[in-house]
Amino acid sequence: AQSVTQLDSQVPVFEEAPVELRCNYSSSVSVYLFWYVQYPNQGLQLLLKYLSGSTLVKGINGFEAEFNKSQTSFHLRKPSVHISDTAEYFCAVTNNQGGKLIFGQGTELSVKP
Amino acid sequence: GAGVSQTPSNKVTEKGKYVELRCDPISGHTALYWYRQSLGQGPEFLIYFQGTGAADDSGLPNDRFFAVRPEGSVSTLKIQRTERGDSAVYLCASSAGFADTQYFGPGTRLTVL
C-alpha cells in the first residue's frame, strides 16, 4: 500500500526567507508525485508534478521540488517566500496502476512580515 | 474555460437524513474522483469513475455511501442515514484521463447535526 508522510504540520517563516516543506512516500511500485496548494477558503490547486524524466521539477509561483528515489522523498522548496504563499500544502502520490491520489496530512505554511 | 463545479457549496442536515452532492467536471474529462477532507487532514480518496463506470470504489467507507455517473459527465455522491462523523468537505476532481492532472472543485461542506 502507498502512503505519504509530511514531516512538518506547521512551518512558520519570515517573508523573503527560503523554505522547504518535506514529503516522504512509501510505495512498492513506480509512482507519480504531486504538490497541491490550498489557499484559505479555496479549492486545491496543482503546484507541480513529477511523472518521469528530470528529478528537479519546477512549478508555479517559483516553487520547485526534487524527486529522490533512494530516499523516497519529494521535498518542496522556494528560495524566497511571500506573504501570499501562506496556505496549506499537500503532497500526494499515485501509481501507474490507478488514478487515485494518496495525500499527506498537509503542511501549514505561515509567512510572517 | 469552466473548472470543476460542485453544488451545493454548503449543506447542513440532521442525523439520519439522506443527502446528495453534485459534481460537474471539466467538459471532456473522462475521469472523475471523489475525495473527503476532514478538518486538519489531507483529502481521502472515496471513488473513481472512468466514463460511466466506477473503476475503483475502495475508498467508500460503508454501504451508506454510493455514487453514480450515469452519462459519463455529472456525478452525484449519495449518503444515506447520515451520521455526525460524515461531516467533512467533499471534494470532486476530474482529469482528461488516467494519471493525468486532477483538477479539483471548491468542495461541498457537509455538516451533520
PDB file of N, CA, C and O in Angstrom, chain A residues 38 44 90 101 103-105, chain B residues 6 21 33-47 59-62 64-65 77 79 82-93 104 107-110 112:
ATOM      1  N   GLN A  38      -3.550  24.740  -1.076  1.00  0.00           N
ATOM      2  CA  GLN A  38      -4.939  25.103  -0.758  1.00  0.00           C
ATOM      3  C   GLN A  38      -4.902  26.429  -0.003  1.00  0.00           C
ATOM      4  O   GLN A  38      -4.537  26.471   1.173  1.00  0.00           O
ATOM      5  N   LEU A  44      -8.230  23.011  -3.991  1.00  0.00           N
ATOM      6  CA  LEU A  44      -6.859  22.561  -4.224  1.00  0.00           C
ATOM      7  C   LEU A  44      -6.385  22.966  -5.613  1.00  0.00           C
ATOM      8  O   LEU A  44      -7.104  22.810  -6.596  1.00  0.00           O
ATOM      9  N   PHE A  90      -0.131  20.263   0.285  1.00  0.00           N
ATOM     10  CA  PHE A  90      -0.333  18.819   0.355  1.00  0.00           C
ATOM     11  C   PHE A  90       0.543  18.110  -0.670  1.00  0.00           C
ATOM     12  O   PHE A  90       0.541  18.462  -1.856  1.00  0.00           O
ATOM     13  N   LEU A 101      -5.368   9.562  -5.867  1.00  0.00           N
ATOM     14  CA  LEU A 101      -4.270  10.223  -5.178  1.00  0.00           C
ATOM     15  C   LEU A 101      -4.317   9.865  -3.696  1.00  0.00           C
ATOM     16  O   LEU A 101      -5.381   9.867  -3.077  1.00  0.00           O
ATOM     17  N   PHE A 103      -2.964  11.355  -0.287  1.00  0.00           N
ATOM     18  CA  PHE A 103      -2.451  12.630   0.202  1.00  0.00           C
ATOM     19  C   PHE A 103      -1.778  12.482   1.560  1.00  0.00           C
ATOM     20  O   PHE A 103      -2.143  11.625   2.372  1.00  0.00           O
ATOM     21  N   GLY A 104      -0.826  13.373   1.805  1.00  0.00           N
ATOM     22  CA  GLY A 104      -0.287  13.522   3.142  1.00  0.00           C
ATOM     23  C   GLY A 104      -1.235  14.354   3.995  1.00  0.00           C
ATOM     24  O   GLY A 104      -2.274  14.820   3.534  1.00  0.00           O
ATOM     25  N   GLN A 105      -0.830  14.560   5.246  1.00  0.00           N
ATOM     26  CA  GLN A 105      -1.685  15.276   6.190  1.00  0.00           C
ATOM     27  C   GLN A 105      -1.702  16.783   5.962  1.00  0.00           C
ATOM     28  O   GLN A 105      -2.544  17.488   6.523  1.00  0.00           O
TER      29      GLN A 105
ATOM     30  N   GLN B   6     -19.161  22.307  -7.981  1.00  0.00           N
ATOM     31  CA  GLN B   6     -19.837  21.418  -7.038  1.00  0.00           C
ATOM     32  C   GLN B   6     -20.993  22.172  -6.390  1.00  0.00           C
ATOM     33  O   GLN B   6     -20.867  23.340  -6.035  1.00  0.00           O
ATOM     34  N   LEU B  21     -24.851  15.087  -3.186  1.00  0.00           N
ATOM     35  CA  LEU B  21     -23.870  16.115  -3.527  1.00  0.00           C
ATOM     36  C   LEU B  21     -23.539  15.949  -5.012  1.00  0.00           C
ATOM     37  O   LEU B  21     -23.279  14.851  -5.469  1.00  0.00           O
ATOM     38  N   TYR B  33     -13.245  11.895  -9.805  1.00  0.00           N
ATOM     39  CA  TYR B  33     -12.866  11.377  -8.496  1.00  0.00           C
ATOM     40  C   TYR B  33     -13.651  12.101  -7.398  1.00  0.00           C
ATOM     41  O   TYR B  33     -13.904  13.301  -7.491  1.00  0.00           O
ATOM     42  N   TRP B  34     -13.957  11.369  -6.344  1.00  0.00           N
ATOM     43  CA  TRP B  34     -14.498  11.957  -5.131  1.00  0.00           C
ATOM     44  C   TRP B  34     -13.517  11.711  -3.985  1.00  0.00           C
ATOM     45  O   TRP B  34     -12.982  10.603  -3.841  1.00  0.00           O
ATOM     46  N   TYR B  35     -13.307  12.765  -3.195  1.00  0.00           N
ATOM     47  CA  TYR B  35     -12.475  12.686  -2.002  1.00  0.00           C
ATOM     48  C   TYR B  35     -13.246  13.312  -0.841  1.00  0.00           C
ATOM     49  O   TYR B  35     -14.165  14.111  -1.038  1.00  0.00           O
ATOM     50  N   ARG B  36     -12.819  12.975   0.374  1.00  0.00           N
ATOM     51  CA  ARG B  36     -13.395  13.578   1.567  1.00  0.00           C
ATOM     52  C   ARG B  36     -12.252  14.155   2.402  1.00  0.00           C
ATOM     53  O   ARG B  36     -11.233  13.487   2.622  1.00  0.00           O
ATOM     54  N   GLN B  37     -12.445  15.403   2.862  1.00  0.00           N
ATOM     55  CA  GLN B  37     -11.416  16.055   3.652  1.00  0.00           C
ATOM     56  C   GLN B  37     -11.993  16.460   5.000  1.00  0.00           C
ATOM     57  O   GLN B  37     -12.836  17.359   5.082  1.00  0.00           O
ATOM     58  N   SER B  38     -11.529  15.790   6.033  1.00  0.00           N
ATOM     59  CA  SER B  38     -11.937  16.154   7.389  1.00  0.00           C
ATOM     60  C   SER B  38     -11.042  17.268   7.895  1.00  0.00           C
ATOM     61  O   SER B  38      -9.941  17.485   7.379  1.00  0.00           O
ATOM     62  N   LEU B  39     -11.492  17.957   8.919  1.00  0.00           N
ATOM     63  CA  LEU B  39     -10.774  19.115   9.437  1.00  0.00           C
ATOM     64  C   LEU B  39      -9.348  18.744   9.845  1.00  0.00           C
ATOM     65  O   LEU B  39      -9.135  17.789  10.590  1.00  0.00           O
ATOM     66  N   GLY B  40      -8.382  19.490   9.307  1.00  0.00           N
ATOM     67  CA  GLY B  40      -6.997  19.267   9.670  1.00  0.00           C
ATOM     68  C   GLY B  40      -6.338  18.064   9.017  1.00  0.00           C
ATOM     69  O   GLY B  40      -5.218  17.686   9.377  1.00  0.00           O
ATOM     70  N   GLN B  41      -7.012  17.466   8.040  1.00  0.00           N
ATOM     71  CA  GLN B  41      -6.490  16.278   7.370  1.00  0.00           C
ATOM     72  C   GLN B  41      -6.327  16.519   5.876  1.00  0.00           C
ATOM     73  O   GLN B  41      -6.906  17.460   5.319  1.00  0.00           O
ATOM     74  N   GLY B  42      -5.559  15.648   5.238  1.00  0.00           N
ATOM     75  CA  GLY B  42      -5.498  15.676   3.789  1.00  0.00           C
ATOM     76  C   GLY B  42      -6.711  14.998   3.195  1.00  0.00           C
ATOM     77  O   GLY B  42      -7.404  14.231   3.864  1.00  0.00           O
ATOM     78  N   PRO B  43      -6.994  15.275   1.930  1.00  0.00           N
ATOM     79  CA  PRO B  43      -8.118  14.607   1.276  1.00  0.00           C
ATOM     80  C   PRO B  43      -7.923  13.102   1.267  1.00  0.00           C
ATOM     81  O   PRO B  43      -6.815  12.594   1.114  1.00  0.00           O
ATOM     82  N   GLU B  44      -9.044  12.384   1.397  1.00  0.00           N
ATOM     83  CA  GLU B  44      -9.041  10.923   1.454  1.00  0.00           C
ATOM     84  C   GLU B  44      -9.892  10.413   0.289  1.00  0.00           C
ATOM     85  O   GLU B  44     -11.047  10.816   0.125  1.00  0.00           O
ATOM     86  N   PHE B  45      -9.328   9.531  -0.498  1.00  0.00           N
ATOM     87  CA  PHE B  45      -9.994   9.009  -1.687  1.00  0.00           C
ATOM     88  C   PHE B  45     -11.256   8.231  -1.338  1.00  0.00           C
ATOM     89  O   PHE B  45     -11.278   7.443  -0.379  1.00  0.00           O
ATOM     90  N   LEU B  46     -12.316   8.452  -2.119  1.00  0.00           N
ATOM     91  CA  LEU B  46     -13.556   7.702  -1.950  1.00  0.00           C
ATOM     92  C   LEU B  46     -13.809   6.775  -3.139  1.00  0.00           C
ATOM     93  O   LEU B  46     -13.923   5.563  -2.995  1.00  0.00           O
ATOM     94  N   ILE B  47     -13.910   7.364  -4.350  1.00  0.00           N
ATOM     95  CA  ILE B  47     -14.302   6.592  -5.521  1.00  0.00           C
ATOM     96  C   ILE B  47     -13.810   7.291  -6.784  1.00  0.00           C
ATOM     97  O   ILE B  47     -13.641   8.512  -6.802  1.00  0.00           O
ATOM     98  N   GLY B  59     -12.463   3.278  -1.578  1.00  0.00           N
ATOM     99  CA  GLY B  59     -12.418   4.259  -0.509  1.00  0.00           C
ATOM    100  C   GLY B  59     -13.764   4.561   0.136  1.00  0.00           C
ATOM    101  O   GLY B  59     -13.814   5.256   1.160  1.00  0.00           O
ATOM    102  N   LEU B  60     -14.839   4.055  -0.414  1.00  0.00           N
ATOM    103  CA  LEU B  60     -16.151   4.302   0.202  1.00  0.00           C
ATOM    104  C   LEU B  60     -16.169   3.639   1.580  1.00  0.00           C
ATOM    105  O   LEU B  60     -15.907   2.453   1.707  1.00  0.00           O
ATOM    106  N   PRO B  61     -16.490   4.388   2.626  1.00  0.00           N
ATOM    107  CA  PRO B  61     -16.338   3.858   3.986  1.00  0.00           C
ATOM    108  C   PRO B  61     -17.321   2.746   4.348  1.00  0.00           C
ATOM    109  O   PRO B  61     -16.972   1.875   5.151  1.00  0.00           O
ATOM    110  N   ASN B  62     -18.508   2.771   3.786  1.00  0.00           N
ATOM    111  CA  ASN B  62     -19.504   1.733   4.089  1.00  0.00           C
ATOM    112  C   ASN B  62     -20.632   1.830   3.066  1.00  0.00           C
ATOM    113  O   ASN B  62     -20.592   2.669   2.151  1.00  0.00           O
ATOM    114  N   ARG B  64     -23.492   2.987   3.204  1.00  0.00           N
ATOM    115  CA  ARG B  64     -24.348   4.175   3.211  1.00  0.00           C
ATOM    116  C   ARG B  64     -23.941   5.157   2.114  1.00  0.00           C
ATOM    117  O   ARG B  64     -24.701   6.050   1.771  1.00  0.00           O
ATOM    118  N   PHE B  65     -22.731   4.974   1.603  1.00  0.00           N
ATOM    119  CA  PHE B  65     -22.199   5.867   0.572  1.00  0.00           C
ATOM    120  C   PHE B  65     -22.324   5.203  -0.799  1.00  0.00           C
ATOM    121  O   PHE B  65     -21.959   4.037  -0.972  1.00  0.00           O
ATOM    122  N   LEU B  77     -22.837  12.092  -5.509  1.00  0.00           N
ATOM    123  CA  LEU B  77     -22.473  11.284  -4.350  1.00  0.00           C
ATOM    124  C   LEU B  77     -23.671  11.275  -3.416  1.00  0.00           C
ATOM    125  O   LEU B  77     -24.197  12.334  -3.063  1.00  0.00           O
ATOM    126  N   ILE B  79     -25.418   9.928   0.182  1.00  0.00           N
ATOM    127  CA  ILE B  79     -25.147   9.419   1.526  1.00  0.00           C
ATOM    128  C   ILE B  79     -26.477   9.177   2.222  1.00  0.00           C
ATOM    129  O   ILE B  79     -27.277  10.104   2.387  1.00  0.00           O
ATOM    130  N   THR B  82     -27.339   9.718   7.291  1.00  0.00           N
ATOM    131  CA  THR B  82     -26.121  10.449   7.646  1.00  0.00           C
ATOM    132  C   THR B  82     -25.848  10.375   9.145  1.00  0.00           C
ATOM    133  O   THR B  82     -26.756  10.337   9.977  1.00  0.00           O
ATOM    134  N   GLU B  83     -24.550  10.387   9.441  1.00  0.00           N
ATOM    135  CA  GLU B  83     -24.072  10.368  10.824  1.00  0.00           C
ATOM    136  C   GLU B  83     -23.183  11.595  11.044  1.00  0.00           C
ATOM    137  O   GLU B  83     -22.650  12.171  10.088  1.00  0.00           O
ATOM    138  N   ARG B  84     -23.025  11.972  12.317  1.00  0.00           N
ATOM    139  CA  ARG B  84     -22.222  13.156  12.613  1.00  0.00           C
ATOM    140  C   ARG B  84     -20.800  12.999  12.098  1.00  0.00           C
ATOM    141  O   ARG B  84     -20.171  13.965  11.668  1.00  0.00           O
ATOM    142  N   GLY B  85     -20.291  11.808  12.080  1.00  0.00           N
ATOM    143  CA  GLY B  85     -18.947  11.544  11.581  1.00  0.00           C
ATOM    144  C   GLY B  85     -18.797  11.740  10.082  1.00  0.00           C
ATOM    145  O   GLY B  85     -17.669  11.745   9.574  1.00  0.00           O
ATOM    146  N   ASP B  86     -19.908  11.914   9.370  1.00  0.00           N
ATOM    147  CA  ASP B  86     -19.839  12.175   7.930  1.00  0.00           C
ATOM    148  C   ASP B  86     -19.530  13.638   7.645  1.00  0.00           C
ATOM    149  O   ASP B  86     -19.275  14.002   6.487  1.00  0.00           O
ATOM    150  N   SER B  87     -19.571  14.478   8.660  1.00  0.00           N
ATOM    151  CA  SER B  87     -19.292  15.897   8.471  1.00  0.00           C
ATOM    152  C   SER B  87     -17.867  16.082   7.955  1.00  0.00           C
ATOM    153  O   SER B  87     -16.911  15.604   8.562  1.00  0.00           O
ATOM    154  N   ALA B  88     -17.749  16.778   6.839  1.00  0.00           N
ATOM    155  CA  ALA B  88     -16.451  16.971   6.179  1.00  0.00           C
ATOM    156  C   ALA B  88     -16.672  17.827   4.944  1.00  0.00           C
ATOM    157  O   ALA B  88     -17.816  18.165   4.610  1.00  0.00           O
ATOM    158  N   VAL B  89     -15.587  18.157   4.279  1.00  0.00           N
ATOM    159  CA  VAL B  89     -15.682  18.774   2.954  1.00  0.00           C
ATOM    160  C   VAL B  89     -15.511  17.672   1.918  1.00  0.00           C
ATOM    161  O   VAL B  89     -14.530  16.927   1.960  1.00  0.00           O
ATOM    162  N   TYR B  90     -16.466  17.570   1.024  1.00  0.00           N
ATOM    163  CA  TYR B  90     -16.431  16.552  -0.019  1.00  0.00           C
ATOM    164  C   TYR B  90     -15.935  17.208  -1.304  1.00  0.00           C
ATOM    165  O   TYR B  90     -16.543  18.159  -1.808  1.00  0.00           O
ATOM    166  N   LEU B  91     -14.827  16.697  -1.807  1.00  0.00           N
ATOM    167  CA  LEU B  91     -14.158  17.264  -2.975  1.00  0.00           C
ATOM    168  C   LEU B  91     -14.359  16.384  -4.195  1.00  0.00           C
ATOM    169  O   LEU B  91     -14.310  15.153  -4.091  1.00  0.00           O
ATOM    170  N   CYS B  92     -14.536  17.030  -5.311  1.00  0.00           N
ATOM    171  CA  CYS B  92     -14.617  16.328  -6.587  1.00  0.00           C
ATOM    172  C   CYS B  92     -13.466  16.807  -7.458  1.00  0.00           C
ATOM    173  O   CYS B  92     -13.070  17.978  -7.393  1.00  0.00           O
ATOM    174  N   ALA B  93     -12.916  15.912  -8.236  1.00  0.00           N
ATOM    175  CA  ALA B  93     -11.855  16.269  -9.176  1.00  0.00           C
ATOM    176  C   ALA B  93     -12.099  15.553 -10.491  1.00  0.00           C
ATOM    177  O   ALA B  93     -12.733  14.502 -10.528  1.00  0.00           O
ATOM    178  N   PHE B 104      -9.410  20.108  -9.150  1.00  0.00           N
ATOM    179  CA  PHE B 104     -10.363  19.996  -8.060  1.00  0.00           C
ATOM    180  C   PHE B 104     -11.414  21.099  -8.090  1.00  0.00           C
ATOM    181  O   PHE B 104     -11.132  22.247  -8.461  1.00  0.00           O
ATOM    182  N   GLY B 107     -15.449  22.158  -3.525  1.00  0.00           N
ATOM    183  CA  GLY B 107     -15.911  21.312  -2.434  1.00  0.00           C
ATOM    184  C   GLY B 107     -17.302  21.655  -1.949  1.00  0.00           C
ATOM    185  O   GLY B 107     -17.819  22.758  -2.179  1.00  0.00           O
ATOM    186  N   THR B 108     -17.917  20.677  -1.306  1.00  0.00           N
ATOM    187  CA  THR B 108     -19.179  20.860  -0.586  1.00  0.00           C
ATOM    188  C   THR B 108     -18.912  20.576   0.881  1.00  0.00           C
ATOM    189  O   THR B 108     -18.446  19.492   1.222  1.00  0.00           O
ATOM    190  N   ARG B 109     -19.206  21.578   1.707  1.00  0.00           N
ATOM    191  CA  ARG B 109     -19.036  21.384   3.156  1.00  0.00           C
ATOM    192  C   ARG B 109     -20.317  20.794   3.709  1.00  0.00           C
ATOM    193  O   ARG B 109     -21.363  21.438   3.686  1.00  0.00           O
ATOM    194  N   LEU B 110     -20.229  19.556   4.185  1.00  0.00           N
ATOM    195  CA  LEU B 110     -21.385  18.871   4.757  1.00  0.00           C
ATOM    196  C   LEU B 110     -21.280  18.901   6.276  1.00  0.00           C
ATOM    197  O   LEU B 110     -20.261  18.498   6.845  1.00  0.00           O
ATOM    198  N   VAL B 112     -23.401  17.540   9.580  1.00  0.00           N
ATOM    199  CA  VAL B 112     -24.486  16.695  10.078  1.00  0.00           C
ATOM    200  C   VAL B 112     -24.684  17.004  11.558  1.00  0.00           C
ATOM    201  O   VAL B 112     -23.760  16.814  12.367  1.00  0.00           O
TER     202      VAL B 112
END
